[in-house]
CSV table of C-alpha atoms and ligand atoms in Angstrom, one decimal:
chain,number,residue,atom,x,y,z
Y,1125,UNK,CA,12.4,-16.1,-1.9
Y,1126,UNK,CA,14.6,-18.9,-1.2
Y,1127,UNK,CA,12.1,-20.6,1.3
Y,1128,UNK,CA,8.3,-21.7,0.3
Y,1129,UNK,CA,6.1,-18.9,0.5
Y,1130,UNK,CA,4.6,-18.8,3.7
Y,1131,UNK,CA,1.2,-17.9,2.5
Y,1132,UNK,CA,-0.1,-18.7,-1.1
Y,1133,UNK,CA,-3.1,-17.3,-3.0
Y,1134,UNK,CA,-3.2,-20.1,-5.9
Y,1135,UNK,CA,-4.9,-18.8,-9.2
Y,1136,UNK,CA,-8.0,-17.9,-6.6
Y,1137,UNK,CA,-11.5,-16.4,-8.0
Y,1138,UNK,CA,-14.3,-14.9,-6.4
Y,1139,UNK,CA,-17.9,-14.5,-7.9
Y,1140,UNK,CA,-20.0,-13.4,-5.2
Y,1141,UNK,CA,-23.8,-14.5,-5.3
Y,1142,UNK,CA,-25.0,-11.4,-7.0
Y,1143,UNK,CA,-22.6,-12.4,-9.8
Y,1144,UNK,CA,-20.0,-9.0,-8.7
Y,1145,UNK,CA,-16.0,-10.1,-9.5
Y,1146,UNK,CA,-14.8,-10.2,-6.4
Y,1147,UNK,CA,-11.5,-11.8,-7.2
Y,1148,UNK,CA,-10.1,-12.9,-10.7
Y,1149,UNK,CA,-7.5,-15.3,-11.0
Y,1150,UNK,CA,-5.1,-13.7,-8.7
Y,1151,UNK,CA,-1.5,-15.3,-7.9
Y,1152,UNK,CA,0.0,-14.2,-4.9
Y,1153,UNK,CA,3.1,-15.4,-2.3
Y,1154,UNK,CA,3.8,-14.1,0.8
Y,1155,UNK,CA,7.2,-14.8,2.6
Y,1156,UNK,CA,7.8,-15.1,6.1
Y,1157,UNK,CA,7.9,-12.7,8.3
Y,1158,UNK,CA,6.8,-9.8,5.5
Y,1159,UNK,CA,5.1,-7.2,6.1
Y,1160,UNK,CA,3.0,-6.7,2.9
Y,1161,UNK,CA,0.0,-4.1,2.5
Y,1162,UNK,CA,-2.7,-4.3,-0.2
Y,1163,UNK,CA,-3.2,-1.1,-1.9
Y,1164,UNK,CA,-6.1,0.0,-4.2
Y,1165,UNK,CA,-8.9,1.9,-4.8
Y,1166,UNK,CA,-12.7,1.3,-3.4
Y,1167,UNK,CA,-14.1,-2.0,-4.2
Y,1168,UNK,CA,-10.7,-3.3,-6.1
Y,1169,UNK,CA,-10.9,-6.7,-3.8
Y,1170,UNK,CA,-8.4,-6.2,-1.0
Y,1171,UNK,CA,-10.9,-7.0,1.6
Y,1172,UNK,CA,-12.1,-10.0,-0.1
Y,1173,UNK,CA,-8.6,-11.0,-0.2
Y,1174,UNK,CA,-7.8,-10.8,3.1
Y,1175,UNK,CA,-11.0,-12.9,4.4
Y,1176,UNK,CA,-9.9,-15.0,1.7
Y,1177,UNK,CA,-7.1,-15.6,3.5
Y,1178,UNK,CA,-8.6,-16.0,7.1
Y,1179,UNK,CA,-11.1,-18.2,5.8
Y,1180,UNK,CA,-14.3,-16.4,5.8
Y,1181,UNK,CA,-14.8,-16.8,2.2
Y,1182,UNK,CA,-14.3,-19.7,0.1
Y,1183,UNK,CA,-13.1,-19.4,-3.1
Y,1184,UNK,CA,-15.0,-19.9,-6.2
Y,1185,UNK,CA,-12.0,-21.2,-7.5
Y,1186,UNK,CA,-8.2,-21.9,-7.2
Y,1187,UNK,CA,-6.4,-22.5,-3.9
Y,1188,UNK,CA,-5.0,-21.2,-0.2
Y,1189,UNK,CA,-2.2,-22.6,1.1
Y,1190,UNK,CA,0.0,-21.8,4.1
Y,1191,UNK,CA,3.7,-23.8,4.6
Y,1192,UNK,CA,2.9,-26.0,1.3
Y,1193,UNK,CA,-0.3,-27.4,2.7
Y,1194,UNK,CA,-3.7,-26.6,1.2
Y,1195,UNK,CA,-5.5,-24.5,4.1
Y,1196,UNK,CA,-9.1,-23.8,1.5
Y,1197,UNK,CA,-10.9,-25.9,3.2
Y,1198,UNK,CA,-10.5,-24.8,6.9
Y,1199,UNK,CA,-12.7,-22.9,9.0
Y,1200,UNK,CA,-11.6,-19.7,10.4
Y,1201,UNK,CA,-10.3,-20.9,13.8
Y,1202,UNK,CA,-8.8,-24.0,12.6
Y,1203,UNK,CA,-5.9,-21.6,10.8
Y,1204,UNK,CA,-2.9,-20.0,12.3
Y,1205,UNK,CA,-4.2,-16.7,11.3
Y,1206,UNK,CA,-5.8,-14.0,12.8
Y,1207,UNK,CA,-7.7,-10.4,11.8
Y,1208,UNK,CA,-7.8,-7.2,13.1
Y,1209,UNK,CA,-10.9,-5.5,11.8
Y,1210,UNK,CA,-11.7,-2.4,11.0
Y,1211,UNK,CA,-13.9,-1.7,13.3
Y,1212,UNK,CA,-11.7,-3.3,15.7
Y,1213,UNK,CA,-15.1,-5.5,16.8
Y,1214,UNK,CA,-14.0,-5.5,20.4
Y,1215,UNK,CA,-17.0,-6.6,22.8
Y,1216,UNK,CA,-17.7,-2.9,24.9
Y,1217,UNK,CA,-19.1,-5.6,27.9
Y,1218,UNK,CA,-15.9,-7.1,28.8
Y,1219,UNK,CA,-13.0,-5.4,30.2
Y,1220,UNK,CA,-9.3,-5.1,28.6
Y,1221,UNK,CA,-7.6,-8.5,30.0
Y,1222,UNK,CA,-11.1,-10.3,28.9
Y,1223,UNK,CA,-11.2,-9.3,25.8
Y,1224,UNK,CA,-7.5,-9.9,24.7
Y,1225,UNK,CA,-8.2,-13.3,26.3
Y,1226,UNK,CA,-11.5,-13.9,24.8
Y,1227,UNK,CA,-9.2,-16.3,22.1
Y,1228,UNK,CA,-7.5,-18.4,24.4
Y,1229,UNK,CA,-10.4,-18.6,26.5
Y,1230,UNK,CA,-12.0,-20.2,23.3
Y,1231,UNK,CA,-9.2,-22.7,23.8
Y,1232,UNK,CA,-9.6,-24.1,27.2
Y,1233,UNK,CA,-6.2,-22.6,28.1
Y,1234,UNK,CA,-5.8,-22.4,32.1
Y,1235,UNK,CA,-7.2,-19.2,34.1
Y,1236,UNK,CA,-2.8,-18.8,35.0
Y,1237,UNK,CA,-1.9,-19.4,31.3
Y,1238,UNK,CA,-4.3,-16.9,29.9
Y,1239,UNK,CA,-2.8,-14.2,32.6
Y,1240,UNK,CA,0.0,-14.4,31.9
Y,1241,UNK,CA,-0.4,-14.0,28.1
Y,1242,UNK,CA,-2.7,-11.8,28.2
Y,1243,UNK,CA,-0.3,-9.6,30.0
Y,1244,UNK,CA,2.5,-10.3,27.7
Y,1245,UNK,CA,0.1,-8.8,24.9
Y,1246,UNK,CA,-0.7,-6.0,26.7
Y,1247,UNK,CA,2.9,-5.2,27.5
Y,1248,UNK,CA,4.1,-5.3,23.6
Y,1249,UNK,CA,1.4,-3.1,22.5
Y,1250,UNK,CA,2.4,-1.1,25.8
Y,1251,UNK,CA,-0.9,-1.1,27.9
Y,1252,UNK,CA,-0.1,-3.1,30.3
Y,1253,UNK,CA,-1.7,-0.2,32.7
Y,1254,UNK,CA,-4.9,-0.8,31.5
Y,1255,UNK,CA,-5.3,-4.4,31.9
Y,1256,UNK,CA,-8.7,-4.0,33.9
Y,1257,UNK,CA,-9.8,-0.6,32.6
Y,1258,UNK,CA,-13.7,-1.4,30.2
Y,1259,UNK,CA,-13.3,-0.7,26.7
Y,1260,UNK,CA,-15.7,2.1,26.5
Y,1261,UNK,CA,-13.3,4.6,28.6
Y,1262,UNK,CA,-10.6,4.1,26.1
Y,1263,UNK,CA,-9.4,6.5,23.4
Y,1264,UNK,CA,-9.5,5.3,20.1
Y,1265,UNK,CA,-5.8,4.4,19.5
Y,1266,UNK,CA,-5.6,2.6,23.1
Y,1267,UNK,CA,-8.7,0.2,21.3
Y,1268,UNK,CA,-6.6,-0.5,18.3
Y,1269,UNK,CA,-3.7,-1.5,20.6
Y,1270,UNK,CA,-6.5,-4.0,22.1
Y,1271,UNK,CA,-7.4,-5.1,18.6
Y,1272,UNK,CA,-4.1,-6.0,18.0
Y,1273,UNK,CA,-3.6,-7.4,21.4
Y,1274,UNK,CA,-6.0,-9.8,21.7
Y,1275,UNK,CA,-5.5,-10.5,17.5
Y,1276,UNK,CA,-1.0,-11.4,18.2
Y,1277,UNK,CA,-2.3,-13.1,21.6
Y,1278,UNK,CA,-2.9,-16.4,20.1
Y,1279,UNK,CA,0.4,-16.4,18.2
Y,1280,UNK,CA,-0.4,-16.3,14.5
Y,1281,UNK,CA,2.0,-17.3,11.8
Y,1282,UNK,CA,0.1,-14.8,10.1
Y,1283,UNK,CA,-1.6,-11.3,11.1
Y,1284,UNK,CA,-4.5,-9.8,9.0
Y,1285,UNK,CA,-5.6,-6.2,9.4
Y,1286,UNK,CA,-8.4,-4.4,7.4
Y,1287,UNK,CA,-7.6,-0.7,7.2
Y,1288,UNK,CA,-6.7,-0.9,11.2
Y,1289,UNK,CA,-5.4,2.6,11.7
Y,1290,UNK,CA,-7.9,4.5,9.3
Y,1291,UNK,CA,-10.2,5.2,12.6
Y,1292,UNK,CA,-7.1,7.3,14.0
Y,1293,UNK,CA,-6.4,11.5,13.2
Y,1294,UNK,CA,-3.3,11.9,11.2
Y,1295,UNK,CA,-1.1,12.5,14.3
Y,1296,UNK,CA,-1.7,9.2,16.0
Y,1297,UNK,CA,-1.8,7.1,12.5
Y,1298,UNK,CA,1.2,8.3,11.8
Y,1299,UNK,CA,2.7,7.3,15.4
Y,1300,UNK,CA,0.7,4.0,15.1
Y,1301,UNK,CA,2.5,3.0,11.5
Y,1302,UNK,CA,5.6,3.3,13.2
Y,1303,UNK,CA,5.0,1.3,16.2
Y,1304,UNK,CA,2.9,-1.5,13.9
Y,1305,UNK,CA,6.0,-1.5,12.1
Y,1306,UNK,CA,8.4,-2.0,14.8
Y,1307,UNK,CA,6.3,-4.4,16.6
Y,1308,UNK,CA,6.0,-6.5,13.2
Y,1309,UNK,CA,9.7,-6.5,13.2
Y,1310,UNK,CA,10.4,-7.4,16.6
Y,1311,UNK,CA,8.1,-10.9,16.3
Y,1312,UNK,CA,9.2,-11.7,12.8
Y,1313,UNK,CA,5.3,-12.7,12.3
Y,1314,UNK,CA,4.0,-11.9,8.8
Y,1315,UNK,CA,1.7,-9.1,8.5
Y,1316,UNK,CA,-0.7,-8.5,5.4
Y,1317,UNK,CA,-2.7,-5.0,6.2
Y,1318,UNK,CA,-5.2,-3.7,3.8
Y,1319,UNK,CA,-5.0,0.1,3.2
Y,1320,UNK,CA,-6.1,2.5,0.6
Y,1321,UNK,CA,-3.7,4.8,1.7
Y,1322,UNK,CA,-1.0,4.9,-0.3
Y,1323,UNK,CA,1.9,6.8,2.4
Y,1324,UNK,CA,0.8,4.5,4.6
Y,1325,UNK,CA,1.5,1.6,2.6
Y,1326,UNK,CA,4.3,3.3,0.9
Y,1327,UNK,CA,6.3,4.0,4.4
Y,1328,UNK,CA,5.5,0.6,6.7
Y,1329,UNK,CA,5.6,-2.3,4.0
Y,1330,UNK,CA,8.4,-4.3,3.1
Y,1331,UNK,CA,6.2,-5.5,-0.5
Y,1332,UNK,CA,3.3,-3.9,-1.9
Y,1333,UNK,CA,0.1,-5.5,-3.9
Y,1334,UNK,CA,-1.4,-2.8,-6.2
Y,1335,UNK,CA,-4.9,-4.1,-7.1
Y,1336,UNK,CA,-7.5,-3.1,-9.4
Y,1337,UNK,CA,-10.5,-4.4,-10.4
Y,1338,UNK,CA,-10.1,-7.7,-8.5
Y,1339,UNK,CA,-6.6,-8.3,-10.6
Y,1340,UNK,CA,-3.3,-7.5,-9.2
Y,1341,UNK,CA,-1.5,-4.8,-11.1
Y,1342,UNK,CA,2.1,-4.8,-9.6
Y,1343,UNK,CA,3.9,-6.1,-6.2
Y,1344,UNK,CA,6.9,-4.7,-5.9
Y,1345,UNK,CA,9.2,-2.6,-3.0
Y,1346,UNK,CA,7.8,0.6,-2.0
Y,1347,UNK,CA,10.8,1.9,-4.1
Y,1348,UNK,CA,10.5,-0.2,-6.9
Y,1349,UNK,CA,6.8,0.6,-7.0
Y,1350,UNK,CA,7.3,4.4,-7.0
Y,1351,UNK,CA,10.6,4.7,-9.2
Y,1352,UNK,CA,9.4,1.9,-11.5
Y,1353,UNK,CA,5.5,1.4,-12.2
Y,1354,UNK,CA,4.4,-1.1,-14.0
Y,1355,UNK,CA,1.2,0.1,-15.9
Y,1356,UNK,CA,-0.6,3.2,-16.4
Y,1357,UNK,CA,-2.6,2.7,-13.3
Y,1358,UNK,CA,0.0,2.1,-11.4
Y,1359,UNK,CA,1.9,5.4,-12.7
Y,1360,UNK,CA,-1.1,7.1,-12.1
Y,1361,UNK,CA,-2.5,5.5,-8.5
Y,1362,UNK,CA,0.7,5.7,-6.6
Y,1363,UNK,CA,2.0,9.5,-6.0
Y,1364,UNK,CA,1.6,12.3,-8.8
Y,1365,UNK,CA,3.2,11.2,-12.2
Y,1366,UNK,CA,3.1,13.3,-15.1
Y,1367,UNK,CA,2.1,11.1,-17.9
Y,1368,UNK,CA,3.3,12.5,-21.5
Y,1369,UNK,CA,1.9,10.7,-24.8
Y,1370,UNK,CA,4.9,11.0,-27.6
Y,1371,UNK,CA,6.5,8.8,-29.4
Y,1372,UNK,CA,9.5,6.8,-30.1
Y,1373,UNK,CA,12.2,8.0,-32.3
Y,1374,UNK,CA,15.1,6.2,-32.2
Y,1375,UNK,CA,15.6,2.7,-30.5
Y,1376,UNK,CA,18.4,0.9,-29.4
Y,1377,UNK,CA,19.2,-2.3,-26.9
Y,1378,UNK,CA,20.9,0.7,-24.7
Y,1379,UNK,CA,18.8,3.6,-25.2
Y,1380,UNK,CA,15.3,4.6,-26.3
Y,1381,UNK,CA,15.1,8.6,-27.7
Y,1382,UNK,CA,11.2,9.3,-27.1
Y,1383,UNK,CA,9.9,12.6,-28.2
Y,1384,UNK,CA,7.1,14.5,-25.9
Y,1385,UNK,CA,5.7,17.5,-27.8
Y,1386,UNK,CA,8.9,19.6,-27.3
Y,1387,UNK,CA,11.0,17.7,-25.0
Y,1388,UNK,CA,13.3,14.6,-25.8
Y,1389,UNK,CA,14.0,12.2,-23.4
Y,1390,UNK,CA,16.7,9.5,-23.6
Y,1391,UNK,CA,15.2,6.3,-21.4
Y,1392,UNK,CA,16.9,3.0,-20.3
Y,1393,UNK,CA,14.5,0.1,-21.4
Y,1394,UNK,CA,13.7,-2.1,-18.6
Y,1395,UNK,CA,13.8,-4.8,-21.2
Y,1396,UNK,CA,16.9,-4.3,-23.6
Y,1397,UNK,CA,15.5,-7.6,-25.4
Y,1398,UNK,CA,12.3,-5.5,-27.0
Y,1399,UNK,CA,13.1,-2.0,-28.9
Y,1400,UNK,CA,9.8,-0.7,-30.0
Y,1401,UNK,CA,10.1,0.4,-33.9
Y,1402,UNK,CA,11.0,4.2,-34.8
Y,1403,UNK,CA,7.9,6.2,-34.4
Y,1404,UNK,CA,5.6,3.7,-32.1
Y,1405,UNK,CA,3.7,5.6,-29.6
Y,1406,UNK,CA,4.9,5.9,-26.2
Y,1407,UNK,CA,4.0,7.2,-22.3
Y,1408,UNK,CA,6.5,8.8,-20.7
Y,1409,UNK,CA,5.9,8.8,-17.0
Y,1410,UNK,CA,7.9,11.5,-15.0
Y,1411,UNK,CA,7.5,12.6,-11.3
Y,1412,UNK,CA,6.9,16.2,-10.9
Y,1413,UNK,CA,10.0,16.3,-8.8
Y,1414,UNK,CA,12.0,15.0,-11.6
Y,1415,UNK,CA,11.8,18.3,-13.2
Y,1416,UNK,CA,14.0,21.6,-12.6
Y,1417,UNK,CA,12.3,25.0,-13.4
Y,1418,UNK,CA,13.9,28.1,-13.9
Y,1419,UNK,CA,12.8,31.6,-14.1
Y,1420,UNK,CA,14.7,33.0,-17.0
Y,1421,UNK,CA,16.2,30.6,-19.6
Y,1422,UNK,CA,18.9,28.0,-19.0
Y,1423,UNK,CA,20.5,25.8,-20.9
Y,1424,UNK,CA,18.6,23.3,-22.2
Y,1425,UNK,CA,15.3,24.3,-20.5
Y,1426,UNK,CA,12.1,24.9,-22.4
Y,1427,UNK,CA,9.9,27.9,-22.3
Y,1428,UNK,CA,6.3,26.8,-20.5
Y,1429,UNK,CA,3.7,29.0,-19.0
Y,1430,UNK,CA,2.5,28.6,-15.4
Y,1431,UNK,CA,-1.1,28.2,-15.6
Y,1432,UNK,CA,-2.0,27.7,-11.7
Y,1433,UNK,CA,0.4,26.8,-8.2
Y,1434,UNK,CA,-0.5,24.7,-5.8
Y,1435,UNK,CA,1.1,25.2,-1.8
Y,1436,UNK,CA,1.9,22.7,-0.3
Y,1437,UNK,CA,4.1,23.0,2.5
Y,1438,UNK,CA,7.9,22.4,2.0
Y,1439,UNK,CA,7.4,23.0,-2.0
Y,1440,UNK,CA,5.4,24.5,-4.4
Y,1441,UNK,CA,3.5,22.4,-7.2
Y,1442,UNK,CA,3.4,24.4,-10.7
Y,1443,UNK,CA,1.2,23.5,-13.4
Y,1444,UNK,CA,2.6,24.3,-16.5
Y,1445,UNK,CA,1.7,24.3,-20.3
Y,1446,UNK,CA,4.9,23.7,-22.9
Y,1447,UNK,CA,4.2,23.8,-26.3
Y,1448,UNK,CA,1.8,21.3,-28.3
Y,1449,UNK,CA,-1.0,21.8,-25.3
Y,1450,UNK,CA,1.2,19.5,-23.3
Y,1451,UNK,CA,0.7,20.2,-20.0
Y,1452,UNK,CA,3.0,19.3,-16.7
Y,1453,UNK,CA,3.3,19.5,-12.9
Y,1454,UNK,CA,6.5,20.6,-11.4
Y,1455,UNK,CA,7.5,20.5,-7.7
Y,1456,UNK,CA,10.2,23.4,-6.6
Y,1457,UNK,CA,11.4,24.2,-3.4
Y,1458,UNK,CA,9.7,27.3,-2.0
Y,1459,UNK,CA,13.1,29.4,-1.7
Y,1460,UNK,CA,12.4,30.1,-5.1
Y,1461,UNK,CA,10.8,33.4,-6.3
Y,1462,UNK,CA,7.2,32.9,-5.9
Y,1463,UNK,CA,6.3,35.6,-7.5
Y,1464,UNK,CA,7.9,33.9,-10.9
Y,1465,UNK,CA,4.8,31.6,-10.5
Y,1466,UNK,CA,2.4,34.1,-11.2
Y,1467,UNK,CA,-0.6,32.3,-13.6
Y,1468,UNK,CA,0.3,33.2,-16.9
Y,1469,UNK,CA,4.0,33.8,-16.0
Y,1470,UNK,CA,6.7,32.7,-18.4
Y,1471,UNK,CA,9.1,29.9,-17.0
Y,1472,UNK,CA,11.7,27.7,-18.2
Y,1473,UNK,CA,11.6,23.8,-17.2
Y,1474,UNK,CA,13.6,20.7,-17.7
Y,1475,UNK,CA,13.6,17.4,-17.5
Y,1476,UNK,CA,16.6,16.2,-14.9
Y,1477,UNK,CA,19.3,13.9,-16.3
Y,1478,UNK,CA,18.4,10.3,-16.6
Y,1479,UNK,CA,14.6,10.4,-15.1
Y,1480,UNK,CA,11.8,9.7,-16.7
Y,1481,UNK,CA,10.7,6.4,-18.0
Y,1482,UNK,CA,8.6,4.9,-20.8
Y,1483,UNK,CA,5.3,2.7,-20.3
Y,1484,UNK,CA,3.3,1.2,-23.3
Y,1485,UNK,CA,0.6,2.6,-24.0
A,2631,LIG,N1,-20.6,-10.3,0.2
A,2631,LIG,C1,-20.6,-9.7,-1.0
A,2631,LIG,N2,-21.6,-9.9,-1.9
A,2631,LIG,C2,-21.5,-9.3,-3.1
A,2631,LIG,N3,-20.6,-8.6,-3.5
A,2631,LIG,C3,-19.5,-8.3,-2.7
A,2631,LIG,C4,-19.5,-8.9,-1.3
A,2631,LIG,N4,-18.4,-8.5,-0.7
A,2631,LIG,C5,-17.7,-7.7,-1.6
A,2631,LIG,N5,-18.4,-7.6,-2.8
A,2631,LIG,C6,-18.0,-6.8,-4.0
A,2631,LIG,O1,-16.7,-7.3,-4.4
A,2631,LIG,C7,-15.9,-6.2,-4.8
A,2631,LIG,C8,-14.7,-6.2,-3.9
A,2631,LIG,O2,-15.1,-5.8,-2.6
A,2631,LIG,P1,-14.0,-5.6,-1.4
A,2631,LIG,O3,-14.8,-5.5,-0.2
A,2631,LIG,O4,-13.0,-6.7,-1.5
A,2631,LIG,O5,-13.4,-4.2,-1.8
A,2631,LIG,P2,-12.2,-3.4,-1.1
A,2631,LIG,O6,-11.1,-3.3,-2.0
A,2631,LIG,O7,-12.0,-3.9,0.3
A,2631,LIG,O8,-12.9,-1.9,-1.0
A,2631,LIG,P3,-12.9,-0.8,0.2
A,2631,LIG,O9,-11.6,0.0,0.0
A,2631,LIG,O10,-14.1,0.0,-0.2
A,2631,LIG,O11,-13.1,-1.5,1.5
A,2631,LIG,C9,-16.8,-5.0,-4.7
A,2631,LIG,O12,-17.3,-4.7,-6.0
A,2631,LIG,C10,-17.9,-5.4,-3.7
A,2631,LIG,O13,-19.1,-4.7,-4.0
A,2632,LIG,MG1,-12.4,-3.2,2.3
């Protein structure tokens, strides 16, 4: 980031009241014009963070700060930052056009000036055609596009949402995503959304904040997070990982020769500066697709036995057993034989050349 974060959580903390870690000493920049999600498990803080950010809870340490300046101190509406909630908190009284313009009402903006924003809003979140219909006859994705309608009306430098599609079936989330997306990119305003849903976060952010237990684990790409994971939980939060315990037989700056019950694995250290010693333990994380399986032997495969399959859709997840009780999930295309899969069914796997990669554990 060449530019000053445009957003800056400074070393922050949050102890509620009742003494509950909300936050712990969490670091985090956001650039302009990102569109970053918050990703993490019930109760991890991502919530806390965001009204962190839009000024609804004060810090119990540690600073927020927007462009350079410190922002901690400032009341909600004194910040260039708005929140869609998840509840989407619209008032069911007030029609379309007066709730979008409930904001700039707030403002003393003219009856004209409002109209003609208001209208603009409702035109990018394409509703204009339902500028006077009440809230209560709407579907629940026209009520998220009011959300965000009357939250991008005010022009904020930054956009908050708390879990704002998880209200919406699969079908219309899924059409949402892309049009949040595609609206974020055609402001340039910065988004930071707060989902537990990893695909979601996964497919529409540009950086993603793992959290855990009011820490951050890893921000990274989507790519980065899913090829590359930082920690266990990380491996373990974002898609399916096989996780294998072994250890480390043979270290060098260029390669690392790590030995899983019966399989060997030859890893590129992410750090060529730090070769763990010859016969340290070590996790080898590998994504069931990573894996090739064969019904009769192959070269260089190793014998497992399928203990159970798992459909689902496009492929077929086997769980295996290879010797030394270790035990591993393989995705295969469906073209091949099901009937190899039988539980109990002998069947030949191997790693693919170059994947799989080594945690500490
Ligand atoms: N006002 C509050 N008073 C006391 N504890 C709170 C308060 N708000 C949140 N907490 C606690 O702080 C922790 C983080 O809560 P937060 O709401 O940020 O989680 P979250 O990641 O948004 O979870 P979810 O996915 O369930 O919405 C939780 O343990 C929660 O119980
Ligand atoms: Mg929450």
């Amino acid at each position: 980031m060449a530019r000053d974060p445009l957003l800056r959580l400074d070393a922050v903390s949050k102890i509620f009241d009742t003494g509950t870690v909300g936050l712990e000493n969490v670091d985090l920049d956001i650039g302009h014009g990102e569109f970053v999600s918050l990703l993490g498990p019930s109760g991890c803080g991502k919530t806390t963070s965001l009204r962190l950010m839009a000024g609804f809870e004060m810090p119990t340490s540690g600073r927020v700060l927007l462009d350079g300046q410190d922002i901690t101190a400032l009341r909600p509406y004194d910040r260039p930052v708005n929140t869609v909630f998840q509840d989407y908190a619209l008032f069911p009284h007030m029609d379309v056009a007066e709730n979008v313009g409930f904001g700039l009402s707030l403002r003393k903006l003219s009856g004209a000036d409002i109209k003609r924003r208001v209208t603009e809003a409702l035109e990018l979140v394409g509703l204009a055609d339902k500028i006077h219909a009440r809230v209560s006859m709407l579907s629940g994705g026209q009520r998220q596009r009011v959300a965000l309608a009357r939250a991008l009306v005010c022009s904020p430098r930054v956009l908050l949402l708390d879990e704002p599609l998880s209200a919406l079936d699969a079908n219309l989330r899924e059409q949402m995503q892309i049009e949040l997306k595609r609206l974020q990119a055609r402001l340039g305003t910065t988004f930071v959304m707060v989902t537990h849903d990893q695909t979601e976060a996964l497919s529409i952010s540009d950086r993603i904040v793992v959290m855990n237990r009011g820490r951050i684990e890893q921000i990274a790409t989507p790519a980065e997070l899913y090829d590359a994971p930082a920690t266990r939980f990380v491996a373990n939060f974002i898609g399916t990982m096989n996780l294998l315990e072994g250890k480390v037989l043979e270290a060098t700056a260029q390669t690392h020769r790590i030995a899983a019950g019966p399989m060997t694995f030859d890893i590129a250290p992410c750090d060529p500066g730090r070769a763990p010693a010859a016969g340290a333990p070590a996790l080898v994380c590998i994504r069931p697709e990573e894996i090739t399986v064969f019904p009769a032997p192959s070269d260089g495969a190793l014998p497992a036995q399928v203990v159970s399959t798992v459909f689902y859709g496009p492929m077929l997840r086997v769980f295996a057993e290879i010797g030394g009780g270790q035990k591993l999930m393989i995705d295969t295309p469906r073209r091949t034989a099901a009937a190899a899969f039988e539980p109990g069914a002998l069947i030949y796997v191997r790693p693919n050349a170059g994947c799989g990669r080594m945690l500490e554990p």
